[in-house]
Amino acid sequence: MSLCCSFLTGVSATVTLTQPPEAFAPPGRSITLTCKVSGYNISNHHLYWVRQSNGKELVFITAFRTGYTTYTANEFKGCVTPSTQGSTAQLRIDALKVDDTAIYYCARNTVTEFGTVAARYLVGDPTRLLDGCSSPLSMV
């Protein structure tokens, strides 16, 4: 699944973030979620990962850009590793717990100047991460 947007900045480009719809892994294992980007150079923007559990509010996990400081929420430090490979962003989650069952989103900001301009984000369709005992129906 993917989400597209066009930006008017002199040249129109279609930016797409594509994630697989589901990922499965049993508790205790590791998994790597992926987010394929197109329409821009992945090295030019931070890529953000957030998650949502059972309809609760979105929770920030990490912001990553090669060559820059990685920002990771305290509750995820030591458990997640963001990276990029080519035009694909990756989020490795180690020592999975049942509580990690959630909907994961990758996102990219669409504003290059901060200050008086509110930040806006382009968000891809999510990946549902399910533990090995869950079915997609249990996420509803």
Short mmCIF file of N, CA and C in Angstrom, two decimals:
data_model
loop_
_atom_site.label_atom_id
_atom_site.label_comp_id
_atom_site.label_asym_id
_atom_site.label_seq_id
_atom_site.Cartn_x
_atom_site.Cartn_y
_atom_site.Cartn_z
N MET A 1 0.84 -1.17 0.00
CA MET A 1 0.00 0.00 0.00
C MET A 1 0.89 1.23 0.00
N SER A 2 0.37 2.32 -0.59
CA SER A 2 1.18 3.53 -0.62
C SER A 2 0.29 4.75 -0.63
N LEU A 3 0.90 5.88 -0.37
CA LEU A 3 0.22 7.15 -0.37
C LEU A 3 1.02 8.08 -1.24
N CYS A 4 0.35 8.85 -2.10
CA CYS A 4 1.05 9.76 -3.00
C CYS A 4 0.62 11.19 -2.74
N CYS A 5 1.51 12.06 -2.96
CA CYS A 5 1.20 13.48 -2.90
C CYS A 5 2.05 14.22 -3.91
N SER A 6 1.51 15.31 -4.45
CA SER A 6 2.29 16.19 -5.33
C SER A 6 2.55 17.48 -4.58
N PHE A 7 3.72 18.03 -4.78
CA PHE A 7 4.10 19.26 -4.12
C PHE A 7 4.39 20.32 -5.18
N LEU A 8 3.90 21.54 -4.95
CA LEU A 8 4.13 22.63 -5.89
C LEU A 8 5.30 23.46 -5.39
N THR A 9 6.48 23.18 -5.90
CA THR A 9 7.67 23.94 -5.52
C THR A 9 8.46 24.27 -6.78
N GLY A 10 7.77 24.66 -7.81
CA GLY A 10 8.42 24.95 -9.08
C GLY A 10 8.40 23.74 -9.99
N VAL A 11 8.67 22.58 -9.44
CA VAL A 11 8.64 21.33 -10.20
C VAL A 11 7.73 20.37 -9.45
N SER A 12 6.82 19.75 -10.16
CA SER A 12 5.90 18.82 -9.52
C SER A 12 6.52 17.42 -9.49
N ALA A 13 6.54 16.83 -8.31
CA ALA A 13 7.07 15.48 -8.16
C ALA A 13 6.09 14.67 -7.33
N THR A 14 5.95 13.42 -7.66
CA THR A 14 5.10 12.54 -6.88
C THR A 14 5.98 11.82 -5.87
N VAL A 15 5.68 12.02 -4.60
CA VAL A 15 6.41 11.37 -3.52
C VAL A 15 5.55 10.23 -3.00
N THR A 16 6.14 9.05 -2.89
CA THR A 16 5.41 7.87 -2.44
C THR A 16 6.17 7.16 -1.34
N LEU A 17 5.46 6.76 -0.30
CA LEU A 17 6.00 5.92 0.77
C LEU A 17 5.20 4.62 0.73
N THR A 18 5.85 3.49 0.58
CA THR A 18 5.15 2.22 0.43
C THR A 18 5.62 1.23 1.49
N GLN A 19 4.67 0.71 2.25
CA GLN A 19 4.95 -0.30 3.27
C GLN A 19 4.16 -1.56 2.97
N PRO A 20 4.68 -2.74 3.34
CA PRO A 20 3.87 -3.95 3.22
C PRO A 20 2.70 -3.86 4.21
N PRO A 21 1.55 -4.44 3.88
CA PRO A 21 0.38 -4.29 4.74
C PRO A 21 0.49 -5.01 6.08
N GLU A 22 1.23 -6.11 6.15
CA GLU A 22 1.33 -6.86 7.40
C GLU A 22 2.71 -7.46 7.58
N ALA A 23 3.06 -7.69 8.82
CA ALA A 23 4.30 -8.39 9.16
C ALA A 23 4.00 -9.24 10.39
N PHE A 24 4.55 -10.43 10.42
CA PHE A 24 4.31 -11.35 11.52
C PHE A 24 5.63 -11.79 12.13
N ALA A 25 5.69 -11.85 13.46
CA ALA A 25 6.85 -12.39 14.16
C ALA A 25 6.42 -12.79 15.57
N PRO A 26 6.95 -13.88 16.08
CA PRO A 26 6.60 -14.31 17.44
C PRO A 26 7.33 -13.47 18.49
N PRO A 27 6.77 -13.38 19.69
CA PRO A 27 7.45 -12.67 20.77
C PRO A 27 8.85 -13.23 20.99
N GLY A 28 9.76 -12.33 21.36
CA GLY A 28 11.14 -12.71 21.61
C GLY A 28 12.04 -12.62 20.39
N ARG A 29 11.47 -12.61 19.22
CA ARG A 29 12.24 -12.52 17.97
C ARG A 29 12.43 -11.07 17.56
N SER A 30 13.14 -10.89 16.46
CA SER A 30 13.33 -9.56 15.85
C SER A 30 12.61 -9.53 14.52
N ILE A 31 12.28 -8.33 14.08
CA ILE A 31 11.66 -8.14 12.77
C ILE A 31 12.14 -6.81 12.21
N THR A 32 12.22 -6.73 10.89
CA THR A 32 12.57 -5.48 10.23
C THR A 32 11.40 -5.04 9.36
N LEU A 33 10.84 -3.86 9.68
CA LEU A 33 9.78 -3.27 8.88
C LEU A 33 10.43 -2.42 7.80
N THR A 34 9.78 -2.33 6.64
CA THR A 34 10.35 -1.57 5.53
C THR A 34 9.40 -0.50 5.04
N CYS A 35 9.99 0.54 4.45
CA CYS A 35 9.24 1.65 3.88
C CYS A 35 9.99 2.10 2.63
N LYS A 36 9.48 1.74 1.47
CA LYS A 36 10.12 2.09 0.19
C LYS A 36 9.68 3.49 -0.20
N VAL A 37 10.66 4.35 -0.50
CA VAL A 37 10.34 5.72 -0.89
C VAL A 37 10.65 5.92 -2.37
N SER A 38 9.88 6.77 -3.00
CA SER A 38 10.16 7.16 -4.39
C SER A 38 9.73 8.61 -4.57
N GLY A 39 10.32 9.26 -5.55
CA GLY A 39 9.98 10.64 -5.84
C GLY A 39 10.87 11.65 -5.15
N TYR A 40 11.81 11.17 -4.35
CA TYR A 40 12.77 12.06 -3.70
C TYR A 40 13.96 11.24 -3.23
N ASN A 41 15.04 11.91 -2.90
CA ASN A 41 16.24 11.26 -2.40
C ASN A 41 16.09 11.03 -0.90
N ILE A 42 16.08 9.78 -0.49
CA ILE A 42 15.86 9.43 0.92
C ILE A 42 16.90 10.09 1.84
N SER A 43 18.06 10.42 1.30
CA SER A 43 19.12 11.04 2.11
C SER A 43 18.85 12.50 2.43
N ASN A 44 17.84 13.11 1.79
CA ASN A 44 17.57 14.53 1.97
C ASN A 44 16.57 14.86 3.07
N HIS A 45 15.97 13.86 3.69
CA HIS A 45 14.95 14.09 4.72
C HIS A 45 15.06 13.05 5.82
N HIS A 46 14.69 13.45 7.04
CA HIS A 46 14.53 12.46 8.10
C HIS A 46 13.30 11.61 7.77
N LEU A 47 13.36 10.35 8.12
CA LEU A 47 12.23 9.44 7.99
C LEU A 47 11.79 9.13 9.41
N TYR A 48 10.50 9.26 9.68
CA TYR A 48 9.96 9.07 11.02
C TYR A 48 9.20 7.75 11.08
N TRP A 49 9.26 7.10 12.22
CA TRP A 49 8.46 5.90 12.48
C TRP A 49 7.60 6.19 13.71
N VAL A 50 6.31 5.91 13.58
CA VAL A 50 5.36 6.04 14.69
C VAL A 50 4.50 4.79 14.70
N ARG A 51 3.82 4.55 15.82
CA ARG A 51 2.93 3.39 15.88
C ARG A 51 1.66 3.75 16.62
N GLN A 52 0.64 2.94 16.38
CA GLN A 52 -0.66 3.12 17.03
C GLN A 52 -1.16 1.76 17.48
N SER A 53 -1.43 1.63 18.76
CA SER A 53 -1.91 0.37 19.33
C SER A 53 -3.39 0.46 19.64
N ASN A 54 -4.17 -0.46 19.09
CA ASN A 54 -5.60 -0.59 19.41
C ASN A 54 -6.36 0.73 19.41
N GLY A 55 -6.16 1.55 18.39
CA GLY A 55 -6.91 2.79 18.26
C GLY A 55 -6.48 3.90 19.21
N LYS A 56 -5.41 3.71 19.95
CA LYS A 56 -4.91 4.75 20.85
C LYS A 56 -4.18 5.81 20.03
N GLU A 57 -3.65 6.82 20.71
CA GLU A 57 -2.95 7.90 20.00
C GLU A 57 -1.65 7.39 19.39
N LEU A 58 -1.18 8.12 18.38
CA LEU A 58 0.09 7.78 17.75
C LEU A 58 1.24 8.00 18.74
N VAL A 59 2.22 7.10 18.68
CA VAL A 59 3.39 7.19 19.56
C VAL A 59 4.64 7.30 18.68
N PHE A 60 5.43 8.34 18.92
CA PHE A 60 6.69 8.53 18.20
C PHE A 60 7.67 7.45 18.61
N ILE A 61 8.32 6.83 17.60
CA ILE A 61 9.36 5.83 17.87
C ILE A 61 10.73 6.43 17.61
N THR A 62 10.97 6.87 16.37
CA THR A 62 12.30 7.36 16.02
C THR A 62 12.26 8.21 14.76
N ALA A 63 13.27 9.06 14.61
CA ALA A 63 13.49 9.85 13.40
C ALA A 63 14.93 9.59 12.98
N PHE A 64 15.12 9.27 11.70
CA PHE A 64 16.44 8.84 11.23
C PHE A 64 16.75 9.45 9.88
N ARG A 65 18.01 9.86 9.74
CA ARG A 65 18.55 10.31 8.45
C ARG A 65 20.04 10.01 8.46
N THR A 66 20.50 9.30 7.44
CA THR A 66 21.90 8.91 7.37
C THR A 66 22.80 10.14 7.49
N GLY A 67 23.78 10.06 8.38
CA GLY A 67 24.73 11.16 8.57
C GLY A 67 24.28 12.21 9.56
N TYR A 68 23.10 12.06 10.13
CA TYR A 68 22.57 13.02 11.09
C TYR A 68 22.25 12.31 12.40
N THR A 69 21.97 13.09 13.42
CA THR A 69 21.60 12.53 14.72
C THR A 69 20.29 11.75 14.59
N THR A 70 20.25 10.57 15.19
CA THR A 70 19.02 9.78 15.25
C THR A 70 18.31 10.12 16.55
N TYR A 71 17.02 10.40 16.46
CA TYR A 71 16.21 10.71 17.63
C TYR A 71 15.31 9.51 17.90
N THR A 72 15.42 8.93 19.08
CA THR A 72 14.60 7.78 19.44
C THR A 72 13.96 8.05 20.80
N ALA A 73 12.65 7.79 20.89
CA ALA A 73 11.94 7.97 22.16
C ALA A 73 12.56 7.05 23.21
N ASN A 74 12.62 7.52 24.44
CA ASN A 74 13.26 6.77 25.52
C ASN A 74 12.73 5.35 25.65
N GLU A 75 11.42 5.17 25.51
CA GLU A 75 10.85 3.83 25.70
C GLU A 75 11.28 2.84 24.62
N PHE A 76 11.85 3.33 23.51
CA PHE A 76 12.28 2.44 22.43
C PHE A 76 13.80 2.32 22.31
N LYS A 77 14.54 3.11 23.09
CA LYS A 77 16.01 3.05 23.01
C LYS A 77 16.49 1.65 23.39
N GLY A 78 17.41 1.13 22.59
CA GLY A 78 17.93 -0.21 22.82
C GLY A 78 17.08 -1.32 22.24
N CYS A 79 15.88 -0.96 21.75
CA CYS A 79 14.96 -1.97 21.19
C CYS A 79 14.78 -1.82 19.68
N VAL A 80 15.00 -0.61 19.16
CA VAL A 80 14.79 -0.37 17.73
C VAL A 80 16.06 0.18 17.09
N THR A 81 16.22 -0.15 15.82
CA THR A 81 17.35 0.36 15.05
C THR A 81 16.85 0.81 13.68
N PRO A 82 16.81 2.12 13.43
CA PRO A 82 16.43 2.60 12.10
C PRO A 82 17.63 2.61 11.18
N SER A 83 17.37 2.43 9.88
CA SER A 83 18.45 2.47 8.89
C SER A 83 17.84 2.70 7.52
N THR A 84 18.71 2.87 6.53
CA THR A 84 18.26 2.92 5.14
C THR A 84 19.14 2.00 4.32
N GLN A 85 18.56 1.46 3.27
CA GLN A 85 19.29 0.65 2.31
C GLN A 85 18.75 1.03 0.94
N GLY A 86 19.57 1.75 0.17
CA GLY A 86 19.09 2.27 -1.11
C GLY A 86 17.96 3.25 -0.85
N SER A 87 16.81 3.04 -1.48
CA SER A 87 15.66 3.92 -1.30
C SER A 87 14.64 3.33 -0.33
N THR A 88 15.08 2.43 0.54
CA THR A 88 14.19 1.81 1.51
C THR A 88 14.63 2.14 2.93
N ALA A 89 13.70 2.68 3.72
CA ALA A 89 13.94 2.89 5.14
C ALA A 89 13.56 1.61 5.87
N GLN A 90 14.29 1.31 6.93
CA GLN A 90 14.03 0.09 7.68
C GLN A 90 13.95 0.42 9.17
N LEU A 91 13.12 -0.34 9.87
CA LEU A 91 13.04 -0.25 11.32
C LEU A 91 13.13 -1.66 11.87
N ARG A 92 14.26 -1.96 12.50
CA ARG A 92 14.44 -3.27 13.14
C ARG A 92 13.96 -3.15 14.58
N ILE A 93 13.10 -4.08 14.97
CA ILE A 93 12.60 -4.13 16.34
C ILE A 93 13.10 -5.44 16.95
N ASP A 94 13.84 -5.35 18.04
CA ASP A 94 14.41 -6.53 18.69
C ASP A 94 13.60 -6.93 19.91
N ALA A 95 13.71 -8.20 20.27
CA ALA A 95 13.07 -8.75 21.47
C ALA A 95 11.59 -8.36 21.51
N LEU A 96 10.86 -8.70 20.46
CA LEU A 96 9.45 -8.33 20.36
C LEU A 96 8.66 -8.81 21.56
N LYS A 97 7.71 -7.97 21.97
CA LYS A 97 6.78 -8.31 23.03
C LYS A 97 5.38 -8.27 22.43
N VAL A 98 4.44 -8.94 23.07
CA VAL A 98 3.05 -8.90 22.60
C VAL A 98 2.59 -7.45 22.52
N ASP A 99 3.07 -6.59 23.44
CA ASP A 99 2.69 -5.17 23.44
C ASP A 99 3.16 -4.42 22.19
N ASP A 100 4.08 -5.01 21.43
CA ASP A 100 4.54 -4.38 20.19
C ASP A 100 3.56 -4.59 19.04
N THR A 101 2.53 -5.40 19.25
CA THR A 101 1.49 -5.58 18.25
C THR A 101 0.80 -4.23 18.05
N ALA A 102 0.91 -3.68 16.85
CA ALA A 102 0.40 -2.33 16.59
C ALA A 102 0.41 -2.08 15.09
N ILE A 103 -0.05 -0.90 14.72
CA ILE A 103 0.03 -0.43 13.34
C ILE A 103 1.19 0.55 13.29
N TYR A 104 2.14 0.30 12.39
CA TYR A 104 3.36 1.10 12.28
C TYR A 104 3.30 1.94 11.01
N TYR A 105 3.64 3.23 11.15
CA TYR A 105 3.64 4.15 10.02
C TYR A 105 5.05 4.72 9.82
N CYS A 106 5.46 4.83 8.56
CA CYS A 106 6.64 5.64 8.25
C CYS A 106 6.11 6.97 7.75
N ALA A 107 6.85 8.03 7.97
CA ALA A 107 6.41 9.37 7.57
C ALA A 107 7.62 10.23 7.25
N ARG A 108 7.39 11.25 6.45
CA ARG A 108 8.44 12.19 6.08
C ARG A 108 7.88 13.59 6.17
N ASN A 109 8.67 14.55 6.71
CA ASN A 109 8.15 15.91 6.75
C ASN A 109 8.18 16.50 5.35
N THR A 110 7.26 17.41 5.10
CA THR A 110 7.15 18.02 3.78
C THR A 110 7.51 19.50 3.82
N VAL A 111 7.98 19.98 4.96
CA VAL A 111 8.38 21.37 5.12
C VAL A 111 9.88 21.39 5.34
N THR A 112 10.59 22.16 4.54
CA THR A 112 12.05 22.20 4.69
C THR A 112 12.51 23.38 5.54
N GLU A 113 11.62 24.35 5.78
CA GLU A 113 11.95 25.47 6.65
C GLU A 113 11.10 25.39 7.89
N PHE A 114 11.73 25.48 9.04
CA PHE A 114 10.98 25.46 10.28
C PHE A 114 11.01 26.84 10.91
N GLY A 115 10.26 27.05 11.92
CA GLY A 115 10.18 28.35 12.59
C GLY A 115 8.74 28.79 12.58
N THR A 116 8.38 29.66 11.64
CA THR A 116 7.01 30.15 11.59
C THR A 116 6.10 29.23 10.78
N VAL A 117 6.69 28.24 10.11
CA VAL A 117 5.90 27.33 9.27
C VAL A 117 5.60 26.07 10.07
N ALA A 118 4.33 25.69 10.12
CA ALA A 118 3.97 24.45 10.82
C ALA A 118 4.50 23.25 10.05
N ALA A 119 5.00 22.27 10.76
CA ALA A 119 5.50 21.05 10.11
C ALA A 119 4.33 20.24 9.58
N ARG A 120 4.51 19.69 8.40
CA ARG A 120 3.52 18.81 7.79
C ARG A 120 4.22 17.51 7.45
N TYR A 121 3.47 16.43 7.45
CA TYR A 121 4.07 15.12 7.21
C TYR A 121 3.32 14.36 6.14
N LEU A 122 4.08 13.67 5.30
CA LEU A 122 3.54 12.73 4.33
C LEU A 122 3.64 11.36 4.99
N VAL A 123 2.53 10.66 5.06
CA VAL A 123 2.49 9.37 5.77
C VAL A 123 2.07 8.28 4.80
N GLY A 124 2.79 7.18 4.82
CA GLY A 124 2.44 6.03 3.99
C GLY A 124 1.36 5.20 4.64
N ASP A 125 0.75 4.31 3.88
CA ASP A 125 -0.18 3.35 4.46
C ASP A 125 0.61 2.49 5.43
N PRO A 126 -0.01 2.05 6.51
CA PRO A 126 0.73 1.39 7.59
C PRO A 126 1.03 -0.08 7.35
N THR A 127 1.91 -0.60 8.20
CA THR A 127 2.16 -2.03 8.31
C THR A 127 1.60 -2.48 9.64
N ARG A 128 0.76 -3.51 9.63
CA ARG A 128 0.28 -4.10 10.88
C ARG A 128 1.30 -5.13 11.32
N LEU A 129 1.83 -4.96 12.51
CA LEU A 129 2.76 -5.93 13.07
C LEU A 129 1.98 -6.78 14.05
N LEU A 130 1.94 -8.08 13.79
CA LEU A 130 1.18 -9.01 14.61
C LEU A 130 2.11 -10.03 15.21
N ASP A 131 1.85 -10.40 16.46
CA ASP A 131 2.66 -11.47 17.02
C ASP A 131 2.24 -12.78 16.38
N GLY A 132 3.04 -13.80 16.50
CA GLY A 132 2.81 -15.06 15.81
C GLY A 132 1.52 -15.75 16.20
N CYS A 133 0.88 -15.32 17.29
CA CYS A 133 -0.36 -15.96 17.76
C CYS A 133 -1.59 -15.18 17.34
N SER A 134 -1.41 -13.97 16.81
CA SER A 134 -2.55 -13.12 16.47
C SER A 134 -2.96 -13.30 15.02
N SER A 135 -4.19 -12.94 14.74
CA SER A 135 -4.67 -12.91 13.37
C SER A 135 -5.04 -11.48 13.06
N PRO A 136 -5.11 -11.10 11.77
CA PRO A 136 -5.48 -9.72 11.44
C PRO A 136 -6.81 -9.31 12.06
N LEU A 137 -7.72 -10.25 12.26
CA LEU A 137 -9.02 -9.91 12.82
C LEU A 137 -8.91 -9.43 14.26
N SER A 138 -7.88 -9.86 14.98
CA SER A 138 -7.74 -9.46 16.37
C SER A 138 -7.32 -8.00 16.51
N MET A 139 -6.92 -7.38 15.41
CA MET A 139 -6.48 -5.98 15.45
C MET A 139 -7.64 -5.01 15.31
N VAL A 140 -8.80 -5.47 14.92
CA VAL A 140 -9.93 -4.59 14.64
C VAL A 140 -10.50 -4.02 15.91
#
